[in-house]
Short mmCIF file of C-alpha atoms and ligand atoms in Angstrom, two decimals:
data_model
loop_
_atom_site.label_atom_id
_atom_site.label_comp_id
_atom_site.label_asym_id
_atom_site.label_seq_id
_atom_site.Cartn_x
_atom_site.Cartn_y
_atom_site.Cartn_z
CA MET A 613 16.76 5.95 43.85
CA SER A 614 19.64 4.39 45.77
CA ASP A 615 18.63 2.42 48.81
CA PRO A 616 20.22 4.33 51.72
CA THR A 617 21.02 1.04 53.44
CA THR A 618 23.31 -0.15 50.65
CA PRO A 619 27.02 0.18 51.39
CA PRO A 620 29.11 2.74 49.48
CA LEU A 621 30.52 1.45 46.21
CA PRO A 622 33.94 -0.04 46.84
CA ALA A 623 36.75 1.68 44.93
CA MET A 624 36.63 -1.19 42.43
CA PRO A 625 34.42 -4.17 43.12
CA SER A 626 36.57 -7.15 42.39
CA GLY A 627 34.51 -8.42 39.46
CA GLY A 628 36.73 -11.46 39.78
CA SER A 629 35.49 -14.98 39.82
CA THR A 630 35.53 -17.80 42.30
CA GLY A 631 35.27 -20.09 39.27
CA ASP A 632 31.64 -20.77 40.07
CA GLY A 633 30.47 -17.20 40.44
CA ASN A 634 31.26 -13.49 40.53
CA ALA A 635 33.39 -12.60 43.54
CA ALA A 636 31.64 -9.25 44.15
CA SER A 637 28.76 -9.54 46.61
CA ALA A 638 25.16 -9.17 45.46
CA ARG A 639 24.94 -6.09 47.67
CA GLU A 640 27.94 -4.40 46.05
CA VAL A 641 26.66 -5.23 42.58
CA GLY A 642 23.14 -3.99 43.35
CA ALA A 643 24.46 -0.69 44.73
CA MET A 644 26.54 -0.21 41.60
CA PHE A 645 23.60 -0.83 39.27
CA ASP A 646 21.54 1.63 41.29
CA ARG A 647 24.06 4.28 40.37
CA ILE A 648 24.17 3.55 36.66
CA ALA A 649 20.41 2.98 36.15
CA PRO A 650 19.85 6.43 34.55
CA VAL A 651 22.59 5.96 31.90
CA TYR A 652 22.34 2.17 31.52
CA ASP A 653 20.22 1.91 28.34
CA LEU A 654 22.19 4.53 26.44
CA MET A 655 25.56 3.06 27.45
CA ASN A 656 24.37 -0.42 26.50
CA ALA A 657 23.35 0.69 23.03
CA VAL A 658 26.76 2.30 22.44
CA ILE A 659 28.81 -0.52 23.97
CA SER A 660 27.05 -3.17 21.87
CA GLY A 661 27.39 -1.19 18.64
CA PHE A 662 23.57 -1.00 18.63
CA GLN A 663 23.36 -4.81 18.34
CA GLU A 664 21.64 -5.55 21.65
CA PRO A 665 18.00 -5.22 20.48
CA ARG A 666 18.67 -8.03 18.00
CA TRP A 667 20.26 -10.22 20.72
CA ARG A 668 17.36 -9.63 23.08
CA ARG A 669 14.77 -10.41 20.37
CA ARG A 670 16.48 -13.74 19.77
CA ALA A 671 16.52 -14.58 23.48
CA VAL A 672 12.81 -13.75 23.75
CA ALA A 673 12.05 -15.94 20.72
CA LEU A 674 14.07 -18.82 22.22
CA ALA A 675 12.02 -18.59 25.43
CA GLY A 676 9.17 -19.89 23.23
CA LEU A 677 6.36 -18.43 25.31
CA PRO A 678 2.91 -19.72 24.36
CA ALA A 679 0.04 -17.24 23.91
CA GLY A 680 -1.09 -16.25 27.40
CA GLY A 681 2.07 -17.81 28.87
CA SER A 682 4.13 -16.72 31.85
CA ALA A 683 7.79 -15.95 32.45
CA VAL A 684 10.24 -14.74 35.07
CA ASP A 685 12.98 -12.44 33.80
CA VAL A 686 15.89 -12.58 36.23
CA ALA A 687 18.23 -9.60 36.74
CA SER A 688 15.71 -7.70 34.63
CA GLY A 689 17.48 -4.33 34.87
CA THR A 690 15.58 -1.59 33.06
CA GLY A 691 13.02 -4.17 31.92
CA ARG A 692 13.56 -4.51 28.19
CA VAL A 693 13.50 -8.30 27.97
CA ALA A 694 10.65 -8.57 30.48
CA ALA A 695 8.57 -6.09 28.46
CA SER A 696 9.23 -7.96 25.20
CA LEU A 697 8.25 -11.24 26.87
CA ALA A 698 4.97 -9.67 28.02
CA VAL A 699 4.26 -8.50 24.48
CA ALA A 700 5.13 -11.97 23.13
CA ALA A 701 2.78 -13.65 25.62
CA GLY A 702 -0.06 -11.30 24.65
CA PRO A 703 -3.44 -11.11 26.40
CA GLY A 704 -3.59 -13.18 29.58
CA GLY A 705 0.21 -13.43 29.76
CA ARG A 706 2.11 -12.76 33.02
CA VAL A 707 5.74 -11.69 33.28
CA LEU A 708 7.66 -10.91 36.46
CA GLY A 709 10.96 -9.01 36.28
CA VAL A 710 13.22 -9.50 39.30
CA ASP A 711 16.29 -7.38 40.04
CA ILE A 712 18.42 -6.69 43.09
CA SER A 713 18.72 -2.99 42.27
CA PRO A 714 15.82 -0.77 43.40
CA GLY A 715 17.08 1.89 40.97
CA MET A 716 16.76 -0.48 38.01
CA ILE A 717 13.35 -1.74 39.16
CA GLY A 718 12.13 1.86 39.61
CA LYS A 719 13.14 2.76 36.05
CA ALA A 720 11.55 -0.43 34.63
CA ARG A 721 8.27 0.27 36.43
CA ARG A 722 8.18 3.84 35.12
CA ASP A 723 9.12 2.94 31.53
CA TYR A 724 6.74 -0.01 31.14
CA ALA A 725 3.78 0.99 33.33
CA ALA A 726 1.49 0.69 30.32
CA VAL A 727 2.39 -2.92 29.41
CA PRO A 728 -0.36 -5.31 30.59
CA GLY A 729 0.57 -8.41 32.58
CA LEU A 730 4.02 -7.10 33.52
CA ASP A 731 5.28 -6.64 37.10
CA PHE A 732 8.67 -5.83 38.56
CA VAL A 733 9.95 -6.67 42.01
CA VAL A 734 13.20 -6.13 43.90
CA GLY A 735 14.67 -9.55 44.66
CA ASP A 736 17.75 -11.73 44.59
CA ALA A 737 18.42 -14.21 41.78
CA MET A 738 19.90 -16.54 44.42
CA ALA A 739 16.42 -16.96 45.99
CA LEU A 740 13.82 -15.86 43.43
CA PRO A 741 10.58 -14.42 44.82
CA ALA A 742 8.47 -16.75 42.67
CA PRO A 743 6.74 -20.07 43.40
CA ASP A 744 7.96 -23.46 42.15
CA GLY A 745 6.96 -24.46 38.65
CA ALA A 746 4.81 -21.39 38.02
CA ALA A 747 6.32 -20.12 34.77
CA ASP A 748 6.62 -21.39 31.20
CA ALA A 749 10.08 -19.86 30.90
CA ALA A 750 12.78 -18.08 32.86
CA THR A 751 15.23 -15.72 31.16
CA ILE A 752 18.35 -13.83 32.16
CA ALA A 753 20.05 -11.29 29.88
CA PHE A 754 23.53 -9.99 30.73
CA GLY A 755 22.84 -10.85 34.34
CA MET A 756 24.39 -14.27 34.96
CA ARG A 757 27.98 -13.00 35.07
CA ASN A 758 27.03 -10.74 37.99
CA LEU A 759 25.77 -13.55 40.21
CA PRO A 760 27.86 -14.90 43.09
CA ASP A 761 26.97 -18.53 42.21
CA TYR A 762 26.11 -19.41 38.59
CA ARG A 763 24.93 -22.94 39.43
CA GLN A 764 22.53 -21.59 42.06
CA GLY A 765 21.33 -18.95 39.58
CA PHE A 766 20.39 -21.67 37.09
CA ALA A 767 18.94 -23.88 39.84
CA GLU A 768 16.59 -21.08 40.86
CA MET A 769 15.53 -20.50 37.25
CA ARG A 770 14.89 -24.23 36.91
CA ARG A 771 12.84 -24.23 40.10
CA VAL A 772 10.44 -21.50 38.95
CA VAL A 773 9.66 -23.04 35.54
CA ARG A 774 7.19 -25.89 35.06
CA PRO A 775 8.41 -29.33 34.00
CA GLY A 776 9.32 -28.94 30.32
CA GLY A 777 9.71 -25.16 30.75
CA ARG A 778 12.68 -23.32 29.26
CA VAL A 779 15.60 -21.52 30.86
CA VAL A 780 17.36 -19.00 28.60
CA CYS A 781 20.62 -17.18 29.33
CA LEU A 782 21.92 -14.39 27.06
CA GLU A 783 25.43 -13.32 27.99
CA ILE A 784 28.61 -11.75 26.62
CA ALA A 785 31.30 -14.24 25.60
CA ARG A 786 35.01 -14.01 24.73
CA PRO A 787 35.73 -15.90 21.50
CA ASP A 788 39.32 -15.99 20.33
CA HIS A 789 39.50 -14.83 16.72
CA LEU A 790 40.93 -11.70 15.12
CA LEU A 791 37.70 -9.69 14.95
CA ALA A 792 36.90 -10.62 18.53
CA ARG A 793 40.32 -9.43 19.66
CA ILE A 794 39.72 -6.10 17.90
CA ALA A 795 36.26 -5.86 19.50
CA ARG A 796 37.87 -6.65 22.85
CA LEU A 797 40.21 -3.67 22.47
CA TRP A 798 37.12 -1.48 22.04
CA PHE A 799 35.41 -3.09 24.98
CA GLU A 800 38.36 -3.09 27.38
CA ARG A 801 39.82 0.34 26.51
CA ILE A 802 37.03 2.52 25.18
CA VAL A 803 34.14 1.35 27.36
CA PRO A 804 35.83 2.26 30.68
CA ALA A 805 36.74 5.65 29.15
CA LEU A 806 33.10 6.20 28.13
CA GLY A 807 32.07 5.13 31.63
CA ARG A 808 34.42 7.74 33.12
CA LEU A 809 32.88 10.38 30.83
CA ALA A 810 29.44 9.37 32.15
CA GLY A 811 30.82 9.76 35.69
CA GLN A 812 30.70 5.98 36.27
CA GLY A 813 34.27 4.86 35.67
CA ASP A 814 34.38 2.24 38.42
CA ALA A 815 31.11 0.65 37.29
CA TYR A 816 32.28 0.27 33.71
CA GLY A 817 35.67 -0.98 34.89
CA TYR A 818 33.72 -3.62 36.80
CA LEU A 819 31.78 -4.48 33.64
CA VAL A 820 35.01 -5.26 31.78
CA GLU A 821 36.29 -7.37 34.68
CA SER A 822 33.05 -9.31 35.02
CA VAL A 823 33.14 -10.24 31.32
CA ARG A 824 36.83 -11.17 31.51
CA ASN A 825 36.12 -13.59 34.35
CA TYR A 826 32.94 -15.17 33.00
CA PRO A 827 33.46 -18.85 32.08
CA PRO A 828 33.37 -20.04 28.44
CA PRO A 829 30.11 -21.41 26.91
CA GLU A 830 31.02 -25.08 27.54
CA ARG A 831 31.43 -24.39 31.24
CA ILE A 832 28.15 -22.46 31.41
CA ALA A 833 26.41 -25.43 29.77
CA ALA A 834 27.94 -27.69 32.44
CA PHE A 835 26.61 -25.41 35.22
CA MET A 836 23.15 -25.63 33.66
CA GLU A 837 23.29 -29.42 33.58
CA GLU A 838 24.57 -29.54 37.16
CA ALA A 839 21.59 -27.35 38.09
CA GLY A 840 19.25 -30.03 36.73
CA LEU A 841 18.49 -28.71 33.25
CA GLU A 842 18.47 -30.99 30.21
CA GLY A 843 18.79 -30.58 26.44
CA VAL A 844 21.23 -27.71 26.97
CA THR A 845 22.35 -25.99 23.76
CA TRP A 846 23.96 -22.66 22.99
CA THR A 847 23.83 -20.33 20.02
CA PRO A 848 26.66 -17.89 19.29
CA LEU A 849 25.61 -14.52 17.86
CA SER A 850 27.68 -11.71 16.32
CA LEU A 851 30.68 -13.99 15.67
CA GLY A 852 30.41 -15.49 19.13
CA MET A 853 30.61 -12.15 20.93
CA VAL A 854 27.44 -13.14 22.79
CA THR A 855 25.87 -16.55 23.37
CA ILE A 856 22.37 -17.69 24.22
CA HIS A 857 22.15 -20.87 26.27
CA VAL A 858 18.84 -22.74 26.42
CA GLY A 859 17.95 -25.65 28.70
CA ARG A 860 14.76 -27.39 29.77
CA ARG A 861 13.43 -28.50 33.12
CA PRO A 862 12.94 -32.28 32.82
CA LEU A 863 9.33 -33.46 32.55
CA GLU A 864 9.92 -35.65 35.59
CA GLY A 865 11.30 -33.69 38.54
C1 SAM B 1202 24.04 -5.82 32.97
S1 SAM B 1202 22.52 -5.65 33.81
C2 SAM B 1202 21.36 -6.50 32.75
C3 SAM B 1202 19.98 -5.94 32.86
C4 SAM B 1202 18.95 -6.45 31.87
N1 SAM B 1202 18.69 -7.87 32.03
C5 SAM B 1202 19.34 -6.17 30.46
O1 SAM B 1202 19.19 -7.07 29.62
O2 SAM B 1202 19.73 -5.04 30.16
C6 SAM B 1202 22.70 -6.77 35.16
C7 SAM B 1202 21.56 -6.68 36.15
O3 SAM B 1202 21.73 -7.74 37.09
C8 SAM B 1202 21.23 -7.26 38.33
N2 SAM B 1202 21.73 -8.16 39.38
C9 SAM B 1202 23.00 -8.34 39.76
N3 SAM B 1202 23.08 -9.23 40.76
C10 SAM B 1202 21.80 -9.66 40.99
C11 SAM B 1202 21.22 -10.59 41.89
N4 SAM B 1202 21.96 -11.29 42.76
N5 SAM B 1202 19.89 -10.78 41.85
C12 SAM B 1202 19.10 -10.07 40.98
N6 SAM B 1202 19.60 -9.16 40.12
C13 SAM B 1202 20.93 -8.97 40.11
C14 SAM B 1202 21.74 -5.84 38.39
O4 SAM B 1202 21.10 -5.06 39.35
C15 SAM B 1202 21.52 -5.39 36.95
O5 SAM B 1202 20.29 -4.76 36.78
#
Protein backbone atom coordinates (compact mmCIF):
# COMPACT_ATOMS: atom_id res chain seq x y z
CA MET A 1 0.00 0.00 0.00
CA SER A 2 3.06 2.24 -0.19
CA ASP A 3 2.61 5.37 -2.23
CA PRO A 4 5.09 4.95 -5.11
CA THR A 5 5.89 8.66 -4.96
CA THR A 6 7.25 8.47 -1.41
CA PRO A 7 11.04 8.50 -1.16
CA PRO A 8 12.88 5.35 -0.04
CA LEU A 9 13.26 5.04 3.72
CA PRO A 10 16.53 6.65 4.77
CA ALA A 11 18.96 4.25 6.45
CA MET A 12 17.87 5.70 9.79
CA PRO A 13 15.56 8.68 9.87
CA SER A 14 17.08 11.01 12.37
CA GLY A 15 14.22 10.85 14.86
CA GLY A 16 16.06 13.71 16.50
CA SER A 17 14.45 16.88 17.64
CA THR A 18 14.77 20.51 16.73
CA GLY A 19 13.49 21.20 20.25
CA ASP A 20 10.12 22.18 18.84
CA GLY A 21 9.51 19.16 16.66
CA ASN A 22 10.75 15.88 15.22
CA ALA A 23 13.66 16.41 12.84
CA ALA A 24 12.53 13.69 10.40
CA SER A 25 10.34 15.06 7.60
CA ALA A 26 6.64 14.23 7.44
CA ARG A 27 7.35 12.45 4.15
CA GLU A 28 10.04 10.21 5.65
CA VAL A 29 7.84 9.41 8.63
CA GLY A 30 4.81 8.65 6.46
CA ALA A 31 6.82 6.31 4.23
CA MET A 32 8.09 4.48 7.29
CA PHE A 33 4.61 4.00 8.75
CA ASP A 34 3.43 2.71 5.37
CA ARG A 35 5.95 -0.07 5.73
CA ILE A 36 5.04 -1.09 9.27
CA ALA A 37 1.23 -0.79 8.91
CA PRO A 38 0.71 -4.59 8.65
CA VAL A 39 2.63 -5.36 11.89
CA TYR A 40 1.84 -2.14 13.76
CA ASP A 41 -1.03 -3.32 16.02
CA LEU A 42 0.71 -6.51 17.08
CA MET A 43 4.02 -4.76 17.78
CA ASN A 44 2.21 -2.06 19.76
CA ALA A 45 0.51 -4.60 21.98
CA VAL A 46 3.83 -6.32 22.74
CA ILE A 47 5.84 -3.11 23.20
CA SER A 48 3.30 -1.68 25.66
CA GLY A 49 3.07 -4.89 27.68
CA PHE A 50 -0.58 -5.05 26.55
CA GLN A 51 -1.32 -1.77 28.37
CA GLU A 52 -2.23 0.37 25.37
CA PRO A 53 -5.98 -0.44 25.22
CA ARG A 54 -6.31 0.98 28.75
CA TRP A 55 -4.36 4.14 27.80
CA ARG A 56 -6.49 4.67 24.71
CA ARG A 57 -9.75 4.17 26.65
CA ARG A 58 -8.65 6.88 29.07
CA ALA A 59 -7.80 9.28 26.26
CA VAL A 60 -11.20 8.67 24.63
CA ALA A 61 -12.94 9.28 27.98
CA LEU A 62 -10.98 12.52 28.48
CA ALA A 63 -12.12 13.75 25.05
CA GLY A 64 -15.57 13.94 26.72
CA LEU A 65 -17.57 13.57 23.51
CA PRO A 66 -21.28 14.31 23.93
CA ALA A 67 -23.84 11.90 22.45
CA GLY A 68 -23.94 12.57 18.72
CA GLY A 69 -20.73 14.62 19.00
CA SER A 70 -17.87 14.97 16.54
CA ALA A 71 -14.11 14.54 16.71
CA VAL A 72 -10.96 14.62 14.62
CA ASP A 73 -8.36 11.98 15.49
CA VAL A 74 -4.98 13.19 14.26
CA ALA A 75 -2.24 10.74 13.20
CA SER A 76 -4.96 8.10 13.49
CA GLY A 77 -2.79 5.19 12.33
CA THR A 78 -4.74 1.93 12.18
CA GLY A 79 -7.79 3.74 13.56
CA ARG A 80 -8.24 2.38 17.06
CA VAL A 81 -8.82 5.67 18.86
CA ALA A 82 -10.96 7.05 16.03
CA ALA A 83 -13.17 3.93 16.13
CA SER A 84 -13.57 4.15 19.91
CA LEU A 85 -14.50 7.83 19.61
CA ALA A 86 -17.17 6.95 17.04
CA VAL A 87 -18.59 4.32 19.38
CA ALA A 88 -18.52 6.82 22.28
CA ALA A 89 -20.35 9.44 20.20
CA GLY A 90 -23.04 6.92 19.24
CA PRO A 91 -25.83 7.53 16.72
CA GLY A 92 -25.43 10.80 14.84
CA GLY A 93 -21.76 11.10 15.84
CA ARG A 94 -19.05 11.95 13.28
CA VAL A 95 -15.36 11.10 13.60
CA LEU A 96 -12.63 11.82 11.06
CA GLY A 97 -9.27 10.02 11.32
CA VAL A 98 -6.40 11.81 9.56
CA ASP A 99 -3.02 10.23 8.87
CA ILE A 100 -0.13 10.96 6.53
CA SER A 101 0.41 7.28 5.74
CA PRO A 102 -1.83 5.81 3.01
CA GLY A 103 -0.89 2.34 4.30
CA MET A 104 -2.23 3.15 7.78
CA ILE A 105 -5.37 4.80 6.38
CA GLY A 106 -6.00 1.78 4.12
CA LYS A 107 -5.81 -0.61 7.07
CA ALA A 108 -8.07 1.60 9.22
CA ARG A 109 -10.69 1.79 6.46
CA ARG A 110 -10.67 -1.99 6.03
CA ASP A 111 -10.78 -2.79 9.76
CA TYR A 112 -13.52 -0.31 10.70
CA ALA A 113 -15.69 -0.22 7.57
CA ALA A 114 -18.68 -1.29 9.65
CA VAL A 115 -18.47 1.53 12.23
CA PRO A 116 -21.11 4.21 11.48
CA GLY A 117 -20.10 7.87 11.37
CA LEU A 118 -16.40 7.11 10.94
CA ASP A 119 -14.24 8.28 8.02
CA PHE A 120 -10.52 8.20 7.36
CA VAL A 121 -8.53 10.49 5.11
CA VAL A 122 -4.87 10.85 4.15
CA GLY A 123 -3.68 14.24 5.38
CA ASP A 124 -1.01 16.15 7.22
CA ALA A 125 -1.36 17.12 10.89
CA MET A 126 0.43 20.37 10.03
CA ALA A 127 -2.57 21.45 7.90
CA LEU A 128 -5.57 19.34 8.91
CA PRO A 129 -8.16 18.68 6.20
CA ALA A 130 -11.01 19.81 8.46
CA PRO A 131 -12.89 23.11 8.78
CA ASP A 132 -12.44 25.59 11.65
CA GLY A 133 -14.40 24.92 14.81
CA ALA A 134 -16.25 21.90 13.43
CA ALA A 135 -15.45 19.30 16.10
CA ASP A 136 -16.21 18.85 19.79
CA ALA A 137 -12.77 17.34 20.36
CA ALA A 138 -9.47 16.61 18.66
CA THR A 139 -7.26 13.74 19.79
CA ILE A 140 -3.78 12.48 18.98
CA ALA A 141 -2.41 9.19 20.32
CA PHE A 142 1.30 8.39 20.00
CA GLY A 143 1.43 10.78 17.07
CA MET A 144 2.66 14.11 18.44
CA ARG A 145 6.30 13.01 18.79
CA ASN A 146 6.38 12.29 15.04
CA LEU A 147 5.38 15.80 14.00
CA PRO A 148 7.95 18.29 12.68
CA ASP A 149 6.43 21.15 14.75
CA TYR A 150 4.60 20.32 18.00
CA ARG A 151 3.25 23.85 18.47
CA GLN A 152 1.76 23.83 14.97
CA GLY A 153 0.31 20.36 15.62
CA PHE A 154 -1.55 21.69 18.67
CA ALA A 155 -2.53 24.90 16.86
CA GLU A 156 -4.19 22.86 14.13
CA MET A 157 -6.04 20.73 16.69
CA ARG A 158 -7.18 23.92 18.41
CA ARG A 159 -8.36 25.34 15.09
CA VAL A 160 -10.63 22.40 14.25
CA VAL A 161 -12.41 22.25 17.62
CA ARG A 162 -15.25 24.59 18.57
CA PRO A 163 -14.76 27.20 21.30
CA GLY A 164 -14.76 25.20 24.54
CA GLY A 165 -13.81 22.02 22.66
CA ARG A 166 -11.11 19.70 23.98
CA VAL A 167 -7.68 18.79 22.64
CA VAL A 168 -6.25 15.52 23.98
CA CYS A 169 -2.72 14.21 23.48
CA LEU A 170 -1.70 10.70 24.59
CA GLU A 171 2.04 10.14 24.31
CA ILE A 172 4.94 8.12 25.70
CA ALA A 173 6.97 9.89 28.39
CA ARG A 174 10.35 9.28 30.06
CA PRO A 175 10.00 9.54 33.85
CA ASP A 176 13.16 9.08 35.89
CA HIS A 177 12.56 6.43 38.55
CA LEU A 178 13.92 2.91 38.97
CA LEU A 179 11.02 1.04 37.36
CA ALA A 180 11.02 3.48 34.46
CA ARG A 181 14.74 2.91 33.93
CA ILE A 182 14.13 -0.86 33.84
CA ALA A 183 11.24 -0.35 31.40
CA ARG A 184 13.52 1.85 29.31
CA LEU A 185 16.03 -1.00 29.01
CA TRP A 186 13.23 -3.14 27.58
CA PHE A 187 12.12 -0.38 25.28
CA GLU A 188 15.56 0.68 24.03
CA ARG A 189 17.16 -2.78 23.71
CA ILE A 190 14.41 -5.32 23.13
CA VAL A 191 12.03 -3.28 20.97
CA PRO A 192 14.60 -2.63 18.20
CA ALA A 193 15.50 -6.35 18.30
CA LEU A 194 11.81 -7.28 17.93
CA GLY A 195 11.57 -4.76 15.10
CA ARG A 196 14.52 -6.44 13.35
CA LEU A 197 12.78 -9.82 13.76
CA ALA A 198 9.69 -8.32 12.10
CA GLY A 199 11.94 -7.09 9.28
CA GLN A 200 11.51 -3.45 10.36
CA GLY A 201 14.66 -2.73 12.35
CA ASP A 202 15.13 0.85 11.14
CA ALA A 203 11.51 1.78 11.89
CA TYR A 204 11.70 0.52 15.46
CA GLY A 205 15.10 2.15 15.92
CA TYR A 206 13.38 5.37 14.87
CA LEU A 207 10.62 4.73 17.41
CA VAL A 208 13.17 4.60 20.24
CA GLU A 209 14.87 7.78 19.01
CA SER A 210 11.60 9.67 18.65
CA VAL A 211 10.65 8.85 22.26
CA ARG A 212 14.13 9.76 23.52
CA ASN A 213 13.86 13.19 21.92
CA TYR A 214 10.28 14.02 22.88
CA PRO A 215 10.10 16.90 25.39
CA PRO A 216 8.96 16.34 29.01
CA PRO A 217 5.29 16.89 30.01
CA GLU A 218 5.87 20.45 31.30
CA ARG A 219 7.28 21.49 27.93
CA ILE A 220 4.40 19.84 26.05
CA ALA A 221 1.95 21.77 28.24
CA ALA A 222 3.82 24.99 27.35
CA PHE A 223 3.52 24.19 23.61
CA MET A 224 -0.23 23.70 24.08
CA GLU A 225 -0.58 27.05 25.82
CA GLU A 226 1.53 28.75 23.16
CA ALA A 227 -0.84 27.21 20.58
CA GLY A 228 -3.74 29.02 22.25
CA LEU A 229 -5.18 26.29 24.47
CA GLU A 230 -6.24 26.97 28.05
CA GLY A 231 -6.82 24.92 31.21
CA VAL A 232 -3.99 22.58 30.20
CA THR A 233 -3.51 19.60 32.53
CA TRP A 234 -1.75 16.27 32.20
CA THR A 235 -2.33 12.86 33.72
CA PRO A 236 0.50 10.35 34.09
CA LEU A 237 -0.45 6.70 33.58
CA SER A 238 1.49 3.49 34.27
CA LEU A 239 3.93 5.23 36.64
CA GLY A 240 4.35 8.12 34.24
CA MET A 241 5.40 5.94 31.31
CA VAL A 242 2.69 7.66 29.26
CA THR A 243 0.92 10.98 29.79
CA ILE A 244 -2.37 12.38 28.58
CA HIS A 245 -2.46 16.14 28.11
CA VAL A 246 -5.82 17.90 27.87
CA GLY A 247 -6.47 21.52 26.91
CA ARG A 248 -9.47 23.56 25.86
CA ARG A 249 -10.05 26.05 23.09
CA PRO A 250 -11.05 29.30 24.83
CA LEU A 251 -14.73 30.25 24.57
CA GLU A 252 -13.68 33.56 23.06
CA GLY A 253 -11.37 33.12 20.07
C1 LIG B 1 2.86 5.66 16.42
S1 LIG B 1 1.63 5.88 15.20
C2 LIG B 1 0.15 6.18 16.16
C3 LIG B 1 -1.09 5.72 15.44
C4 LIG B 1 -2.38 5.75 16.23
N1 LIG B 1 -2.77 7.08 16.63
C5 LIG B 1 -2.33 4.87 17.43
O1 LIG B 1 -2.79 5.29 18.50
O2 LIG B 1 -1.89 3.72 17.31
C6 LIG B 1 2.00 7.49 14.58
C7 LIG B 1 1.17 7.85 13.37
O3 LIG B 1 1.43 9.22 13.06
C8 LIG B 1 1.32 9.35 11.65
N2 LIG B 1 1.95 10.62 11.27
C9 LIG B 1 3.24 10.95 11.37
N3 LIG B 1 3.46 12.19 10.92
C10 LIG B 1 2.24 12.68 10.55
C11 LIG B 1 1.79 13.91 10.02
N4 LIG B 1 2.63 14.92 9.77
N5 LIG B 1 0.48 14.07 9.77
C12 LIG B 1 -0.41 13.05 9.99
N6 LIG B 1 -0.03 11.85 10.48
C13 LIG B 1 1.27 11.67 10.78
C14 LIG B 1 2.00 8.11 11.13
O4 LIG B 1 1.71 7.83 9.80
C15 LIG B 1 1.49 7.06 12.12
O5 LIG B 1 0.33 6.42 11.65
